[in-house]
CSV table of C-alpha atoms in Angstrom, one decimal:
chain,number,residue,atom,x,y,z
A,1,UNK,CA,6.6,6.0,-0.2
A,2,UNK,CA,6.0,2.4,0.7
A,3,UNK,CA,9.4,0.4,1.3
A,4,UNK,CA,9.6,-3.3,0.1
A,5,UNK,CA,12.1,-5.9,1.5
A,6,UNK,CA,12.8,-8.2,-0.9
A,7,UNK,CA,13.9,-12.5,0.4
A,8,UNK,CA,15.2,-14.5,-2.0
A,9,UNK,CA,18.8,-16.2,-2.8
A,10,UNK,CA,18.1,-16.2,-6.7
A,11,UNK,CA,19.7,-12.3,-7.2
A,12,UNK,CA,17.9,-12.8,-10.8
A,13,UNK,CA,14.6,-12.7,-8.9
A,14,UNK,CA,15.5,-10.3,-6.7
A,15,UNK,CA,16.9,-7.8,-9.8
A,16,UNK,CA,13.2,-8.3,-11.4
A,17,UNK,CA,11.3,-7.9,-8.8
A,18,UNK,CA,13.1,-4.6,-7.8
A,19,UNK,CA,12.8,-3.1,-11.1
A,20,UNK,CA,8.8,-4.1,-10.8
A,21,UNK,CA,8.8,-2.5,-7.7
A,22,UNK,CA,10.5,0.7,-8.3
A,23,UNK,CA,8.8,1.2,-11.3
A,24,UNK,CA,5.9,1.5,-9.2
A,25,UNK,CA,7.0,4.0,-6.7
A,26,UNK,CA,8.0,1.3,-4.1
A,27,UNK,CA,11.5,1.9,-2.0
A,28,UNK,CA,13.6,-1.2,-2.0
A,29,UNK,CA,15.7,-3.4,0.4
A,30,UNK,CA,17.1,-6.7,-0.3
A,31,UNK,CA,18.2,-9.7,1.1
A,32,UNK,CA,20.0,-12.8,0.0
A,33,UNK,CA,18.7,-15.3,3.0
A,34,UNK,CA,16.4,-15.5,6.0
A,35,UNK,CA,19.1,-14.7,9.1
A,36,UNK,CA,19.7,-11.3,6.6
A,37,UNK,CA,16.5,-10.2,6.3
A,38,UNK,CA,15.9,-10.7,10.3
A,39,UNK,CA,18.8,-8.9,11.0
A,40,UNK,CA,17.6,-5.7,8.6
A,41,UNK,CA,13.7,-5.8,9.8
A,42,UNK,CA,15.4,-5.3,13.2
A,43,UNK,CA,17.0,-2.3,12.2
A,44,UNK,CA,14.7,-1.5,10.1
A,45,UNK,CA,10.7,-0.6,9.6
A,46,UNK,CA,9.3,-2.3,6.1
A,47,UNK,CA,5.6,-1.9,4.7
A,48,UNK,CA,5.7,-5.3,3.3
A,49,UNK,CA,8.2,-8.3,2.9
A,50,UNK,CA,8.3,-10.6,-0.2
A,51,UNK,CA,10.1,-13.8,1.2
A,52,UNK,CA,11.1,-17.0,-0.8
A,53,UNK,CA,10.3,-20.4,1.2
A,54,UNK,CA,13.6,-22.4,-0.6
A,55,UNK,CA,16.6,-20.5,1.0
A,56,UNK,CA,20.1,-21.1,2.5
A,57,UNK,CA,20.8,-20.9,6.3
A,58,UNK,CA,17.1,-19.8,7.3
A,59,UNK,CA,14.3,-20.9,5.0
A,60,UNK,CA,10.8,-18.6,4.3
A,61,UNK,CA,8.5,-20.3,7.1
A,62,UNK,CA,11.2,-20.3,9.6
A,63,UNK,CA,12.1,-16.9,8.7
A,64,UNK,CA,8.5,-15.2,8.8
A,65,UNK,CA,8.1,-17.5,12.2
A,66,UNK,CA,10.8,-15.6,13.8
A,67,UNK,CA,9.7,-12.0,12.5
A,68,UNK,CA,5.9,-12.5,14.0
A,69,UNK,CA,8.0,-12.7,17.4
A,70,UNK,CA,8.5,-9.1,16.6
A,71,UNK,CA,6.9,-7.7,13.7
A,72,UNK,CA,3.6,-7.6,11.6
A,73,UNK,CA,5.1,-6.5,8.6
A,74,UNK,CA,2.7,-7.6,5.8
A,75,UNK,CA,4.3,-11.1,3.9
A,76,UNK,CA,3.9,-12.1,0.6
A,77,UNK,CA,5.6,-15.5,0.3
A,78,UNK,CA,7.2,-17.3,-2.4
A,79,UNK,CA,7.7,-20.7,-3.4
A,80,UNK,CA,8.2,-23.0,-6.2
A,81,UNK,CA,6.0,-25.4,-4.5
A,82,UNK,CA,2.1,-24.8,-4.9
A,83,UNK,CA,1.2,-27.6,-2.8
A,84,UNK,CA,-2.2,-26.9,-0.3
A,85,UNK,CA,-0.6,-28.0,2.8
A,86,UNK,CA,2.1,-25.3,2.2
A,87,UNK,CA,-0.2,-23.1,1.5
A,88,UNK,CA,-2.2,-23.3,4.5
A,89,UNK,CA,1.3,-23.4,6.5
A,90,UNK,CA,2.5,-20.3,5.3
A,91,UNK,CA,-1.2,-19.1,6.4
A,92,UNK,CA,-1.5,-20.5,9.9
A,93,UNK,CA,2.2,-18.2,10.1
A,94,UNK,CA,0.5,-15.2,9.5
A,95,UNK,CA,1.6,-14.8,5.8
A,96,UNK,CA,-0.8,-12.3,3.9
A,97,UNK,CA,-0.8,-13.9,0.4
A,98,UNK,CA,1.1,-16.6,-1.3
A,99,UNK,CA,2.6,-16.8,-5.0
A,100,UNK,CA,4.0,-19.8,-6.7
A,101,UNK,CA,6.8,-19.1,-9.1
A,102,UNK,CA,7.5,-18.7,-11.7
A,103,UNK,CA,5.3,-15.4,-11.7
A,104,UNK,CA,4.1,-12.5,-13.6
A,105,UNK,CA,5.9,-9.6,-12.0
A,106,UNK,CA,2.7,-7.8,-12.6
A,107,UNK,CA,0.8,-9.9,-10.9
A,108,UNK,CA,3.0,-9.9,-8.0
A,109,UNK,CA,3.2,-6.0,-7.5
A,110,UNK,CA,-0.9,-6.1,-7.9
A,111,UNK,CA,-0.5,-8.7,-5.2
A,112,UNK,CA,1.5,-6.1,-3.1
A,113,UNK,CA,-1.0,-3.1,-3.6
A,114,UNK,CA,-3.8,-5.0,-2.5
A,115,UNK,CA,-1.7,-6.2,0.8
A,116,UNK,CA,-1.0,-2.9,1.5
A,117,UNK,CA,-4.4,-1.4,0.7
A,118,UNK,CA,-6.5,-4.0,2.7
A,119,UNK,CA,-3.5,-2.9,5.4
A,120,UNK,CA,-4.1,0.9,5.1
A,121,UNK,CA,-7.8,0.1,5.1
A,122,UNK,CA,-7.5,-1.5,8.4
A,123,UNK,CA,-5.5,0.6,10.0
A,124,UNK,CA,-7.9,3.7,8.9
A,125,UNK,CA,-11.1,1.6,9.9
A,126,UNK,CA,-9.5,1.5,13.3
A,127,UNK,CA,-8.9,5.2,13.6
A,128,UNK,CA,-11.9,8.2,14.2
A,129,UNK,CA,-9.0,10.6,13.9
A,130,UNK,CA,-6.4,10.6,11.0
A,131,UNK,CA,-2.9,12.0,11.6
A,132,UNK,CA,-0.8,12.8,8.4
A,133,UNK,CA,1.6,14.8,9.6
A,134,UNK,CA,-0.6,18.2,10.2
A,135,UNK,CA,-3.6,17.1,8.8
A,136,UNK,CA,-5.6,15.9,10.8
A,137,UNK,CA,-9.4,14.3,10.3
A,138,UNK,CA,-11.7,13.7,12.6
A,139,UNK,CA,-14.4,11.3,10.7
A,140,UNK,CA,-16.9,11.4,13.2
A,141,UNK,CA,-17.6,15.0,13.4
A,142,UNK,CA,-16.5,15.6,9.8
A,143,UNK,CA,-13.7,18.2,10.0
A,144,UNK,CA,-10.1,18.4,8.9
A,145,UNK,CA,-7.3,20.9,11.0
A,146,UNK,CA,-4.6,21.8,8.9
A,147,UNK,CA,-1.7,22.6,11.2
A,148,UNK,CA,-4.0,22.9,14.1
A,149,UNK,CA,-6.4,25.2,12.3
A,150,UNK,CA,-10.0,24.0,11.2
A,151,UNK,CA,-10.1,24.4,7.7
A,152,UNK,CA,-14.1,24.8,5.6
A,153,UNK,CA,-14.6,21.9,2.8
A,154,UNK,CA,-17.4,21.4,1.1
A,155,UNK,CA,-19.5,18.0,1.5
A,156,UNK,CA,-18.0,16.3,-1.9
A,157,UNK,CA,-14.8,17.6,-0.7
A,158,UNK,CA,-14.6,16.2,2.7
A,159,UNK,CA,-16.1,13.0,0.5
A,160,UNK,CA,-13.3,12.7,-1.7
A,161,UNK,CA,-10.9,13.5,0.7
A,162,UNK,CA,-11.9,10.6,3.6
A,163,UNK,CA,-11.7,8.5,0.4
A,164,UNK,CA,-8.2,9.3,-0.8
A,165,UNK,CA,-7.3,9.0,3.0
A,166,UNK,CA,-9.1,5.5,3.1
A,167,UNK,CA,-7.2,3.9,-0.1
A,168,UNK,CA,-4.1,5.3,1.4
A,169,UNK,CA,-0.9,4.5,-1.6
A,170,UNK,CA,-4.3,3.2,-3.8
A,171,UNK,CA,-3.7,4.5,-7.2
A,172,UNK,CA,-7.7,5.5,-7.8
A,173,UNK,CA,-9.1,6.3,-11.8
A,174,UNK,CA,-11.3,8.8,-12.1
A,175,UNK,CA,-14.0,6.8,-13.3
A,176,UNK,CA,-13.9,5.1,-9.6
A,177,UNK,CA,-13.8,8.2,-7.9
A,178,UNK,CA,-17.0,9.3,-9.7
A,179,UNK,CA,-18.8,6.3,-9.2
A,180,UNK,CA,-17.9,5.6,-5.3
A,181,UNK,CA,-18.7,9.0,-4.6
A,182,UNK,CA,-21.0,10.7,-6.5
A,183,UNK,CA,-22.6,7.6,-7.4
A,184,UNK,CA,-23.0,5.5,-10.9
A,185,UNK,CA,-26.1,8.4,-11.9
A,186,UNK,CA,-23.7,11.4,-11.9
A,187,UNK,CA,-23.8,12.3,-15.7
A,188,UNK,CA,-21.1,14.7,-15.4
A,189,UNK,CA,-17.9,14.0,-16.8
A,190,UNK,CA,-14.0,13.6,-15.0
A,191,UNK,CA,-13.2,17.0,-15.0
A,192,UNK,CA,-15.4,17.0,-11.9
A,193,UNK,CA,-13.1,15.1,-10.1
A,194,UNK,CA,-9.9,17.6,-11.3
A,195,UNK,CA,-11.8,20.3,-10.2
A,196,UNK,CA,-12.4,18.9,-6.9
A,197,UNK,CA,-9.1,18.4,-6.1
A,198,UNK,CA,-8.0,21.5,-7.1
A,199,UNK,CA,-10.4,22.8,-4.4
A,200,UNK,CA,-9.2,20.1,-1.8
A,201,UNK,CA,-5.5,21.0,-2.8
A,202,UNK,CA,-5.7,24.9,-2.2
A,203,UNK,CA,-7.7,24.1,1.0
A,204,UNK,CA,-4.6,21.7,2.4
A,205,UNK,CA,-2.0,24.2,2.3
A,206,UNK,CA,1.1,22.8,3.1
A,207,UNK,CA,0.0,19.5,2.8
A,208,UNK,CA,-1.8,19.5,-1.1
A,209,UNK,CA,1.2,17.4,-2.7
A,210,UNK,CA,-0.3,14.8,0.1
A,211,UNK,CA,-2.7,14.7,-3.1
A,212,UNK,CA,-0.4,12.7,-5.9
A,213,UNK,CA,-1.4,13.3,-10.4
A,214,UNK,CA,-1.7,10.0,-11.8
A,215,UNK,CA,-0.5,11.0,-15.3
A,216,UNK,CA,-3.4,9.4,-17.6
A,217,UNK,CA,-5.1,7.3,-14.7
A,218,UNK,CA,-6.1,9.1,-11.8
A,219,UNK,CA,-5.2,10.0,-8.2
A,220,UNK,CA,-3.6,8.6,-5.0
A,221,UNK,CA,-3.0,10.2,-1.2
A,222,UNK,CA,0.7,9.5,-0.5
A,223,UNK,CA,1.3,11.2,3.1
């Protein structure tokens, strides 16, 4: 589960986004100003931080300036002002996307799982082993140790898996699944995919609720 930190002195924004957020399977911190929010990240590890510009004692830019002095906790800044120039501020500070209020909620937490999936992307791109716990993948050489032990998958398998693994926290249809892995031809239908992860499940032991039912959509890895 992802945790949020949430930066804003408005508690009404705060209140809407948290619902948003925990709706969506997010874990949530808040903070009512910028020297609160430094003082929790320190304490602290956060997946991504939602930070208002306009606040008391320590506003947004100054805030996220101090933080990069210590973190690289994705940002997703907030402002009432849309202006370019504090756009391309908030930018040269390292801050991954920028939303001007007011906002769609919705829009906001599809801004947040496209942070953190372009994040999770990264960090897997850099990797030719992937550690979750005791799974382990080696891309490369295409096998998968479950608590040490080199477990058998067949090629769609190891497919779908290195794909689940690669849009870490994604929430991934079926329809997508089909067509980024067995390609837009397949004229099967999305009980191929269930199937499959029944398979990958049974062959992950102890670590097939890694594997997360999208009730009516899809799939996601959650490790």
């Amino acid at each position: 589960m992802s945790k949020l930190l949430i930066v804003d002195d408005e508690i009404k924004i705060r209140e809407v986004i948290r619902e948003y957020a925990e709706f969506n399977g997010y874990e949530v911190d808040e903070a009512a100003d910028g020297m609160e929010a430094i003082g929790l990240c320190k304490l602290n590890e956060y997946d991504l931080i939602i930070l208002d510009v306009m606040m008391p004692k320590l506003d947004g830019f100054s805030t996220c300036k101090e933080l990069r002095k210590f973190k690289d906790t994705p940002v997703i800044m907030l402002s009432a002002r849309g202006e370019e120039y504090d756009k391309l501020f908030g930018f040269e500070l390292g801050v991954d996307d920028y939303v001007v209020k007011p906002f769609s909620p919705k829009e906001l937490m599809a801004r947040v799982h496209a942070v953190l999936a372009r994040k999770a992307s990264v960090q897997l791109a850099e990797q030719d082993v992937l550690n979750f716990k005791g799974l382990a993948i080696n891309i490369p050489a295409r096998t998968v140790l479950v608590d040490g032990e080199k477990i058998e998958l067949t090629p769609k398998e190891y497919d779908l898996l290195f794909y689940l693994t690669k849009n870490c926290n994604l929430a991934l249809s079926r329809d997508k699944l089909l067509s980024d892995i067995w390609g837009y031809d397949f004229f099967g239908d999305d009980r191929t995919i269930d199937t499959h992860i029944k398979n990958l499940r049974n062959n992950l032991g102890p670590y097939r609720d890694f594997i997360v039912t999208l009730r009516g959509v899809g799939y996601k890895f959650e490790a």
